[in-house]
Coordinates of C-alpha atoms and ligand atoms in Angstrom, one line a residue:
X1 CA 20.7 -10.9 -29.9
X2 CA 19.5 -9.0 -26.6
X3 CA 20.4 -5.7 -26.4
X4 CA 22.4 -4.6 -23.4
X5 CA 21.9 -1.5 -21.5
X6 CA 23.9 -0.1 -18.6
X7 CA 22.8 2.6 -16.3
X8 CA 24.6 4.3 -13.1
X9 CA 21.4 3.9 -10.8
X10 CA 18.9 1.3 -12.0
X11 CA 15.4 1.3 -9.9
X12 CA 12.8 -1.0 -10.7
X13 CA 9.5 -0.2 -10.3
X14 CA 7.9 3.6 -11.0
X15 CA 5.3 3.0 -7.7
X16 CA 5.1 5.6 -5.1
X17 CA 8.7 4.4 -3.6
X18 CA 10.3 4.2 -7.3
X19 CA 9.8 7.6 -7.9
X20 CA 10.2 9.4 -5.1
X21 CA 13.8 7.9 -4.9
X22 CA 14.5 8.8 -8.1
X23 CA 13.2 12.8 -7.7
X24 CA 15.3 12.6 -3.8
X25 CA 18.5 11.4 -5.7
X26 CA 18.0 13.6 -8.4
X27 CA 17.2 16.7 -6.1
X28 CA 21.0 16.1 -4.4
X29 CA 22.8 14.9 -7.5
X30 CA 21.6 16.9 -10.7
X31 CA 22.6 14.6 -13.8
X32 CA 22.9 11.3 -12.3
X33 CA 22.3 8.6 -14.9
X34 CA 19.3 6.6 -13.2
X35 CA 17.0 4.4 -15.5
X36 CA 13.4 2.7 -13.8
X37 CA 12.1 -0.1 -15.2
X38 CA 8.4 0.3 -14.8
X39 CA 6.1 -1.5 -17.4
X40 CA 2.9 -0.3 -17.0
X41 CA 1.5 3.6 -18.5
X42 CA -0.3 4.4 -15.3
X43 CA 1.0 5.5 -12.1
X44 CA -1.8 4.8 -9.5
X45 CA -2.4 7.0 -6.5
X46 CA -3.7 3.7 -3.8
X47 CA -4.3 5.0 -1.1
X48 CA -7.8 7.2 -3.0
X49 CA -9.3 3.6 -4.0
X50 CA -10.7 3.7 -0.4
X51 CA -12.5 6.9 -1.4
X52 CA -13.7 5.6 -4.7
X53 CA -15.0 2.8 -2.9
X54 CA -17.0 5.1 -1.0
X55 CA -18.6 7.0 -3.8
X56 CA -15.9 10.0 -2.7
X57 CA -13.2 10.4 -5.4
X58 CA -13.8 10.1 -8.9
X59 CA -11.2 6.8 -10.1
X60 CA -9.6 9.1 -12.7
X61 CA -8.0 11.2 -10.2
X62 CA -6.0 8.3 -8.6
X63 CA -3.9 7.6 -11.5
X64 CA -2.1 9.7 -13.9
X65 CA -0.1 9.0 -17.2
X66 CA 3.3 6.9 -16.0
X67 CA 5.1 9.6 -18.1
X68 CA 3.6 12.5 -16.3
X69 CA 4.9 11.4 -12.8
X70 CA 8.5 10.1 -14.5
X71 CA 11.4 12.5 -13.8
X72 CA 12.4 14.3 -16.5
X73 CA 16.3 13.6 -16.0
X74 CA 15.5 9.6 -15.8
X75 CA 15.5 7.6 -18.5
X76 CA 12.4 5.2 -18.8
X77 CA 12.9 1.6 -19.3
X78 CA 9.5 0.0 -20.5
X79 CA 9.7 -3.4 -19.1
X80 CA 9.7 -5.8 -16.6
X81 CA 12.8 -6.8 -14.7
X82 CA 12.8 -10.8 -14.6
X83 CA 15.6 -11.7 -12.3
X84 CA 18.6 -10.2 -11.2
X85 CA 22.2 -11.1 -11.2
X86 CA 23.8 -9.2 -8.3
X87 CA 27.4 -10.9 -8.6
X88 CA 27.5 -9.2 -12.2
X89 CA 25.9 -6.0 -11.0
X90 CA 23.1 -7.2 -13.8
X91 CA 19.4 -7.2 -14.0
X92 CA 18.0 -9.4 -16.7
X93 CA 14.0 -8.0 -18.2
X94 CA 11.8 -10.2 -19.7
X95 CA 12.6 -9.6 -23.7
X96 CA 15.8 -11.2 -22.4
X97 CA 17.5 -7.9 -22.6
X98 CA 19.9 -7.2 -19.7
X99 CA 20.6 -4.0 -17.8
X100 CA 24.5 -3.4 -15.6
X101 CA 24.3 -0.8 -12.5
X102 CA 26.4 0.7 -10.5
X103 CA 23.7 0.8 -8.0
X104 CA 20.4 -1.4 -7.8
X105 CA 17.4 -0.2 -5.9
X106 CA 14.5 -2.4 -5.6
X107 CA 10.8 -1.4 -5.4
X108 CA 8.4 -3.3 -7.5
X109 CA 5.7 -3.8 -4.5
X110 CA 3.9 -6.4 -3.4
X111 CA 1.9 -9.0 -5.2
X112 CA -1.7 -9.0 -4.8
X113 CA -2.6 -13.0 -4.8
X114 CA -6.2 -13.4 -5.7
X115 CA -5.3 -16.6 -6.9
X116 CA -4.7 -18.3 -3.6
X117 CA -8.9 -17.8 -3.1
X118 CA -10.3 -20.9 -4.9
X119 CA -13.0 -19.2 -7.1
X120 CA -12.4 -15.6 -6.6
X121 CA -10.9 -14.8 -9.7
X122 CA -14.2 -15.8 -11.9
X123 CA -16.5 -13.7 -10.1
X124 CA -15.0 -10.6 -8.7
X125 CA -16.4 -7.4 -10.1
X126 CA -19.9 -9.6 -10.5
X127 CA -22.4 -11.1 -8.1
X128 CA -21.9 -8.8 -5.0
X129 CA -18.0 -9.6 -4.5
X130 CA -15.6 -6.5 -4.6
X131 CA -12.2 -5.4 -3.7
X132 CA -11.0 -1.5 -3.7
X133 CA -7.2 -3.2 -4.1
X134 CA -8.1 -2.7 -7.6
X135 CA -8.5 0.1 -9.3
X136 CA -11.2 -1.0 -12.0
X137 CA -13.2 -2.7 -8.7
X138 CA -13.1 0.0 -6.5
X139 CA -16.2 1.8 -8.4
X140 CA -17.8 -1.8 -8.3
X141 CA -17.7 -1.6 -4.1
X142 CA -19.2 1.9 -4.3
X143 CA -22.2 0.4 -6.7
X144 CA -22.8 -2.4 -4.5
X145 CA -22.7 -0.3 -1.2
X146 CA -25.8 2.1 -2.7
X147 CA -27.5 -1.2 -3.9
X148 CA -27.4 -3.3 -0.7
X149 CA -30.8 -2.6 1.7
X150 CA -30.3 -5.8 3.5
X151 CA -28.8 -9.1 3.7
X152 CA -24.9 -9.9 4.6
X153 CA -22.6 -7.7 4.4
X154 CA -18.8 -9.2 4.5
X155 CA -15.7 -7.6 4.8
X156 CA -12.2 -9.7 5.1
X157 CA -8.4 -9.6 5.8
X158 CA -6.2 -12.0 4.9
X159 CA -3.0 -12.7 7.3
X160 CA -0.1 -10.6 7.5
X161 CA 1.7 -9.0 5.0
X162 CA -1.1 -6.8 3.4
X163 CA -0.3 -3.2 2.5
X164 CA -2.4 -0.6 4.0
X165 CA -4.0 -3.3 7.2
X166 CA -6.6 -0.6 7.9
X167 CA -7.7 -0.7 4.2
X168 CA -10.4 -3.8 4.7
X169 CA -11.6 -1.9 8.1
X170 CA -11.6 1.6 5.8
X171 CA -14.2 0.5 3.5
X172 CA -16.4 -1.4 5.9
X173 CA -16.9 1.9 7.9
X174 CA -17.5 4.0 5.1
X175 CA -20.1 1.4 3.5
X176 CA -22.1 1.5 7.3
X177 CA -21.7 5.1 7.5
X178 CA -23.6 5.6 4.0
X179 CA -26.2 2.8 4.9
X180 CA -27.0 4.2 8.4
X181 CA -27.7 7.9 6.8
X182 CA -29.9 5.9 4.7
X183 CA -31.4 4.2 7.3
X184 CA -31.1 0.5 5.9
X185 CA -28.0 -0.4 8.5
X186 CA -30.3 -2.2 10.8
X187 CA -31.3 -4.5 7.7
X188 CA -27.7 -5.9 6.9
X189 CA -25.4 -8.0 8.8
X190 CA -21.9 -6.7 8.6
X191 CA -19.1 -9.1 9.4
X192 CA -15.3 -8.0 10.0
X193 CA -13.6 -11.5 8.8
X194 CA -9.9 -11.0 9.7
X195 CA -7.6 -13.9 9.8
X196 CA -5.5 -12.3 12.5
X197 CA -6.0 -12.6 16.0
X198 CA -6.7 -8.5 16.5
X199 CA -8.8 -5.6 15.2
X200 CA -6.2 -3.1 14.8
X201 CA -1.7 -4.1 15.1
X202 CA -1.4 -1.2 17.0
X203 CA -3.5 -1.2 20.6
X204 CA -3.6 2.5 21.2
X205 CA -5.9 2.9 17.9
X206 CA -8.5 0.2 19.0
X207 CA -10.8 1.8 22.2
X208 CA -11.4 4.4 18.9
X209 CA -12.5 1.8 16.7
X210 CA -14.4 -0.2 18.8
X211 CA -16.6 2.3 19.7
X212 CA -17.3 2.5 15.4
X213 CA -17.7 -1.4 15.4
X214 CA -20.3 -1.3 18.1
X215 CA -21.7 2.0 16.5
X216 CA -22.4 0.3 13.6
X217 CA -23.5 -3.2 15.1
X218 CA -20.6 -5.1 13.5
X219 CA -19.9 -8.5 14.1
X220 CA -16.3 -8.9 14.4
X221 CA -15.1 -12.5 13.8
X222 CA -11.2 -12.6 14.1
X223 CA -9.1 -15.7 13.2
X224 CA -11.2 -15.8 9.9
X225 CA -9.4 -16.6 7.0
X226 CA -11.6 -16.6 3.7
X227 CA -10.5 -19.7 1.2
X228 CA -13.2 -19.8 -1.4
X229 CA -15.6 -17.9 -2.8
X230 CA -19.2 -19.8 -4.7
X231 CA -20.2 -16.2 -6.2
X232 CA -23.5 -17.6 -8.2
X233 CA -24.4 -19.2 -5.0
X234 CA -23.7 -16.4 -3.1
X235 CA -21.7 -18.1 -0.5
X236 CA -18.0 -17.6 1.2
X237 CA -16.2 -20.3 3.0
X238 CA -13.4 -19.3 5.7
X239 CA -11.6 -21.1 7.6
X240 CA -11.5 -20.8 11.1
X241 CA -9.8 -22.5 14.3
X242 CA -12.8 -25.0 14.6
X243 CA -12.9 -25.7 11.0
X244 CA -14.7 -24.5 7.7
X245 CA -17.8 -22.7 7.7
X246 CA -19.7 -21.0 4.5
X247 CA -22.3 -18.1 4.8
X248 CA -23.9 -16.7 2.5
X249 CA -23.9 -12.9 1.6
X250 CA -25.4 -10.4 -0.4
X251 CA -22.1 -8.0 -0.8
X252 CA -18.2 -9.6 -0.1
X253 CA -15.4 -7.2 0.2
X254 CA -12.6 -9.6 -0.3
X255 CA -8.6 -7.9 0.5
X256 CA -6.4 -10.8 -1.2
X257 CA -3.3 -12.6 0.4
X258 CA -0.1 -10.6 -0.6
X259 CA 3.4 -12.1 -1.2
X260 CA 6.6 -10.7 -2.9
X261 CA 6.7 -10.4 -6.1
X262 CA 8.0 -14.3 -7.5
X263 CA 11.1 -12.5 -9.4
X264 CA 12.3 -10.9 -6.5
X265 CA 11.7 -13.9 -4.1
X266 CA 13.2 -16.3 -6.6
X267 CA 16.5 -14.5 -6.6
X268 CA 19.4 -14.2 -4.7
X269 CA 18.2 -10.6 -3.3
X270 CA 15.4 -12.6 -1.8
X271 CA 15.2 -12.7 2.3
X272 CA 13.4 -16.0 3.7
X273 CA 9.8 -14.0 3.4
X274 CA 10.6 -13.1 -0.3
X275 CA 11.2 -9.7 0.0
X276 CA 14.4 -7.7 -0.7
X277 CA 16.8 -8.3 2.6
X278 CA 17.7 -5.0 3.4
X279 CA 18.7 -3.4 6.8
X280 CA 15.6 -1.8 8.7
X281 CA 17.2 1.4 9.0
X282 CA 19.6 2.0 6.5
X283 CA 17.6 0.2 3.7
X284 CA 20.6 -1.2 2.5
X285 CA 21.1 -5.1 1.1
X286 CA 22.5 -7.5 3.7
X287 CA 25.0 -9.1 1.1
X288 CA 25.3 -6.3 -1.5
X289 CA 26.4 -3.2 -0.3
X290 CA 25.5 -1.4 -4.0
X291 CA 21.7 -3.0 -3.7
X292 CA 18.9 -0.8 -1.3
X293 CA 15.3 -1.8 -1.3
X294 CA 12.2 0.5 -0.1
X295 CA 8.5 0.3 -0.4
X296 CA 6.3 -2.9 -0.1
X297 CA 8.7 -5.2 -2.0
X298 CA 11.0 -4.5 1.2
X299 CA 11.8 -7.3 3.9
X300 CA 11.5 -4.3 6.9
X301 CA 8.8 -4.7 9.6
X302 CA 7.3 -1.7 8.8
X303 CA 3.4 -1.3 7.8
X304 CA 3.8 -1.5 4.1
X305 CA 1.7 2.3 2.9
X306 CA 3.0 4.8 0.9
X307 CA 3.6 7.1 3.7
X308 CA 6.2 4.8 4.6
X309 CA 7.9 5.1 1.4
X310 CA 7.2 8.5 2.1
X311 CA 10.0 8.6 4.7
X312 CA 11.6 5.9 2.9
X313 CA 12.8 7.3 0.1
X314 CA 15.1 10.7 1.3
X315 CA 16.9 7.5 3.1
X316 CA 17.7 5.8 0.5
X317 CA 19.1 8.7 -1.7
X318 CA 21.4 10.1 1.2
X319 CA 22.7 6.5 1.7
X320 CA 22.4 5.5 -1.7
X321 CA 24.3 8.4 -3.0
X322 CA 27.0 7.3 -0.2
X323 CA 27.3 4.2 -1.5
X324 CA 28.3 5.3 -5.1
X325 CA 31.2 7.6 -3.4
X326 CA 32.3 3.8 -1.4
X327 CA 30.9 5.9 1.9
X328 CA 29.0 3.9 4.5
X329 CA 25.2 5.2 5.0
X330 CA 24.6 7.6 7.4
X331 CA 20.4 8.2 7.3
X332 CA 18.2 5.9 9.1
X333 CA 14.7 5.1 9.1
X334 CA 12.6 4.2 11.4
X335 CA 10.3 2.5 10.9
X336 CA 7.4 5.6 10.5
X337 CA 4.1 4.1 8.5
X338 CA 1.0 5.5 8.7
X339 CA -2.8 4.1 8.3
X340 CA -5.7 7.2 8.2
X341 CA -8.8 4.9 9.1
X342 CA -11.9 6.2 7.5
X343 CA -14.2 5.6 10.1
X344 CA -16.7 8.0 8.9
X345 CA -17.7 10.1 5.8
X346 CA -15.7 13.2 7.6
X347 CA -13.4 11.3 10.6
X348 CA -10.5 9.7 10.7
X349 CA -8.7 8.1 13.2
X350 CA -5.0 8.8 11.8
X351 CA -2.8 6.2 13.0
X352 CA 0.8 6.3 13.1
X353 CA 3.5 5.0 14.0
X354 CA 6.6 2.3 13.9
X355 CA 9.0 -0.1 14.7
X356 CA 7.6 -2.4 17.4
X357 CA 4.1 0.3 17.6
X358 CA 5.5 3.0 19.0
X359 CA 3.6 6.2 18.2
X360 CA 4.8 8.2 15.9
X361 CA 2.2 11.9 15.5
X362 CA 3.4 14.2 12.9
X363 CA 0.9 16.5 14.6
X364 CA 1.1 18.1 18.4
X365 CA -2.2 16.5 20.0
X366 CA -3.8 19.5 20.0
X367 CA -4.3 19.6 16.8
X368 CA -4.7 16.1 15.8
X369 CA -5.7 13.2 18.1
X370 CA -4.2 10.5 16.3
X371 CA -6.3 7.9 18.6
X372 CA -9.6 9.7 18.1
X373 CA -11.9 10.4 15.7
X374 CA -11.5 13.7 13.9
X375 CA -12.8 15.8 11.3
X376 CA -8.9 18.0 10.8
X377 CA -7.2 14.1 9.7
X378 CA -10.2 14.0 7.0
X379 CA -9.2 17.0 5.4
X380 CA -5.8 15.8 5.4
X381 CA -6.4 12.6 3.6
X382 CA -9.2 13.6 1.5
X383 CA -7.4 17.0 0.5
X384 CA -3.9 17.6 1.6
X385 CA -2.4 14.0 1.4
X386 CA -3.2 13.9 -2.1
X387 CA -1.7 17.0 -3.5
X388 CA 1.6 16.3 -1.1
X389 CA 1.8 13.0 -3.1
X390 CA 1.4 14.1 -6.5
X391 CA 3.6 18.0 -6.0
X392 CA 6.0 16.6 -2.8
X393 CA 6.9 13.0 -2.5
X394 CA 6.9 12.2 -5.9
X395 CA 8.6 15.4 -7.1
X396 CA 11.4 15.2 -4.4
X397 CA 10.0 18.0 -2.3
X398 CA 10.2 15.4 0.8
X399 CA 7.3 17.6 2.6
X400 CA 6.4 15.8 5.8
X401 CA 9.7 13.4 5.0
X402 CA 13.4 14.1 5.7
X403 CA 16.4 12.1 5.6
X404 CA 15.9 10.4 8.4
X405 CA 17.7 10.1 11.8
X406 CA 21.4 10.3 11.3
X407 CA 22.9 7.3 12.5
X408 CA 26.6 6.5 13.7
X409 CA 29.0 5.8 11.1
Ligands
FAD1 P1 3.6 0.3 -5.8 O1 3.2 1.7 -5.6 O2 2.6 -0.7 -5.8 O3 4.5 0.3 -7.1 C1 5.2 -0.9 -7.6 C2 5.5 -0.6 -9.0 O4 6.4 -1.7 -9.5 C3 4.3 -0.6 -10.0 O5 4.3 0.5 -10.8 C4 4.5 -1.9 -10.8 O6 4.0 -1.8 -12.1 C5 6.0 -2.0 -10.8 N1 6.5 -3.4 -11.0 C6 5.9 -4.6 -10.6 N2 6.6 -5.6 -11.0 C7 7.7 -5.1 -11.7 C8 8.8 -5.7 -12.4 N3 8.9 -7.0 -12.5 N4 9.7 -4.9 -13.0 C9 9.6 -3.5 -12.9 N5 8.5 -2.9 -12.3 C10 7.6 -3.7 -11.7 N6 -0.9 3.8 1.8 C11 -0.9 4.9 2.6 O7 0.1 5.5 2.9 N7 -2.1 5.4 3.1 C12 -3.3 4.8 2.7 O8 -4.3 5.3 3.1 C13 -3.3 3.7 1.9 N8 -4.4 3.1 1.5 C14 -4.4 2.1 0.6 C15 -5.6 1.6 0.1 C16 -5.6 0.6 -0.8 C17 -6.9 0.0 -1.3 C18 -4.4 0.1 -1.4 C19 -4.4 -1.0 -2.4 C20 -3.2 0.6 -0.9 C21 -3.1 1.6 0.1 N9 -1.9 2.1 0.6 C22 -2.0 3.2 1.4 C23 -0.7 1.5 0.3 C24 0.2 2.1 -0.8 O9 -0.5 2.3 -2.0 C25 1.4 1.3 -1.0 O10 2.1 1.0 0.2 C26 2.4 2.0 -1.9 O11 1.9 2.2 -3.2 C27 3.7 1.2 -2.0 O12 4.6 1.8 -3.0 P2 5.6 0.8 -3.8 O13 6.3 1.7 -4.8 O14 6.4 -0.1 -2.9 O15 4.6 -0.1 -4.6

């Protein structure tokens, strides 16, 4: 028969958001009972595919042993959770084991659906098509960027939800900045494909990146969407407002359409999108007050990066923590996400912000220029960001985080 387990807090998923709620909670409540489910043995650090892409990071420093980044205190459930039965404060994994909870929190990200590409699947990592959403393809984009000398170069978006929307523009600037130093820029044709109607969600970061798209001669074709990929032939088909059309290319950096994971948006935790229904400031469930969700598996507005889980996190384990005592939440969130645009090896226009665009710096203006170009953001993402994930935010330090904006009771 199943076993059955039972757990005060039960958080599923050991991403970014997973485990920084678990070090915040921890931090305030030394000795809570909290069990993740997480089934894979590797954390991954994301947001550094960009810079594997780009021949910058080595991939083995963007992912570490699962049981390395795991805190101590927690107890480490190696499975996945395959529905969940909130009426019996129950989560059933997939041996068919089940787990109880005082308190659920939900954060198993967001499902990367290569599928929904006719064709993709058979050829990525081969005949010029690439993706740095994964981390055994990100090296593959870098390859391709040093081999390409001329031809097509295209780069696509898929619609809304993504996590990280500057990621597709990231690597497209990086791979014309390394074939301009070479020289061989003039001799490709590099398409932006993005099935949204804009460069850039938020307005104030565009004037910056236009000047890199005309820099670097791009052709930016918007309402885009690719649907099939013929990688032998060489050729992509997208669809766009006046119909299909296929072009051929020498190098295709395809981001795939994301949708919640099907667990989460098969069960009664689901909102209409598929991800958890939680409040956009408190983080708590709509229907189930014990129930919080964070990080890209959430149904907030919010651009889905691990910055925002950043600031998530510190407001789910004051409210979360609430909860258990029957107390109402008091931090909010608000919305904060954050996007550093690699627009060159060395400059980054750091965008930030959040609910409904508005601008949210964590740096006076003197010193960084979110809407420009500048060498200080670089250092942050290529050096500081990094280390504040791995020693901070995943340790409970909450550096550059907080609890949040109280809100009224
Ligand atoms: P994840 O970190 O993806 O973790 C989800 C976890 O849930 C995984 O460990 C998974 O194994 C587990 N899981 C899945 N299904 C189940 C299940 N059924 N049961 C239990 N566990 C499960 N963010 C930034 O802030 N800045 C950037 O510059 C940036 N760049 C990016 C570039 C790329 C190429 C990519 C791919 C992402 C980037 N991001 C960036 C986004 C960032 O990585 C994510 O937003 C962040 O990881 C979200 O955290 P999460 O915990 O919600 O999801």
């Amino acid at each position: 028969m199943a076993q059955s387990l039972s757990h005060t807090v039960v958080i599923i998923g050991g991403g970014a958001a997973g485990i920084a709620t678990a070090a915040s909670m921890l931090k305030r409540q030394r000795g809570l009972d909290i069990a993740i489910v997480e089934p894979s043995d590797v954390h991954a650090y994301q947001p550094g595919w960009t810079m594997v892409g780009a021949g910058i990071f080595e991939p083995e420093v963007t992912r570490r042993p699962m049981a390395s980044v795991m805190p101590k205190a927690a107890t480490w459930i190696r499975a996945s959770a395959a529905s969940f039965q909130p009426e019996d404060n129950q989560v059933t994994l997939d041996d068919g084991s089940t787990v109880a909870y005082e308190l659920l929190i939900v954060a198993p990200g967001i499902r990367l659906a290569w599928e929904k590409i006719a064709g993709l699947e058979e050829t990525l990592g081969r005949n010029g098509v690439t993706s740095n959403y994964r981390y055994d393809l990100a090296p593959y984009t870098w390859e391709l960027v040093q081999q390409v000398k001329s031809g097509r170069a295209i780069f696509t978006q898929p619609p809304m939800p993504i996590k990280c929307a500057g990621a597709p523009q990231k690597s497209m600037y990086l791979s014309c900045d390394h074939w301009m130093r070479l020289g061989v820029l003039d001799s490709i044709d590099v398409e932006f494909r993005n099935a949204g109607g804009v460069l850039f969600g938020v307005q104030d970061y565009v004037p910056a990146l236009m000047e890199y798209v005309e820099r670097y001669d791009i052709a930016l074709k918007l309402g885009s969407n690719l649907i099939a990929v013929d990688g032998e032939g060489g050729q992509a088909t997208f669809q766009t407002e006046a119909g299909q059309e296929t072009c051929d290319f020498e190098m295709l950096h395809v981001v795939p359409p994301q949708v919640a994971p099907q667990f989460l948006a098969d069960s009664p935790l689901a909102a209409e999108s598929g991800f958890t229904d939680v409040d956009p400031h408190t983080l708590q469930h709509t229907r189930y007050p014990n129930v919080f969700g964070l990080g890209d598996a959430g149904s907030m507005p919010n651009a889905k990066t691990a910055a925002a889980a950043r600031k998530q996190a510190p407001v789910v384990a004051v409210n979360a923590l609430r909860a258990l005592d029957q107390k109402g939440p008091i931090a909010g969130y608000d919305g904060y996400g954050s996007c550093p645009l690699t627009v060159e090896r060395g400059k980054i226009v750091l965008a930030e912000f959040g609910y409904g665009g508005k601008l949210m710096p964590s740096f006076p203006s003197w010193l960084i220029d979110g809407t420009k170009a500048q060498r200080l953001s670089w250092i942050l993402k290529a050096d500081a960001l990094p280390w504040i994930y791995w020693n901070g935010m995943l340790k409970g330090r909450e550096w550059l985080a907080g609890p949040g904006n109280m809100i009224a009771q």
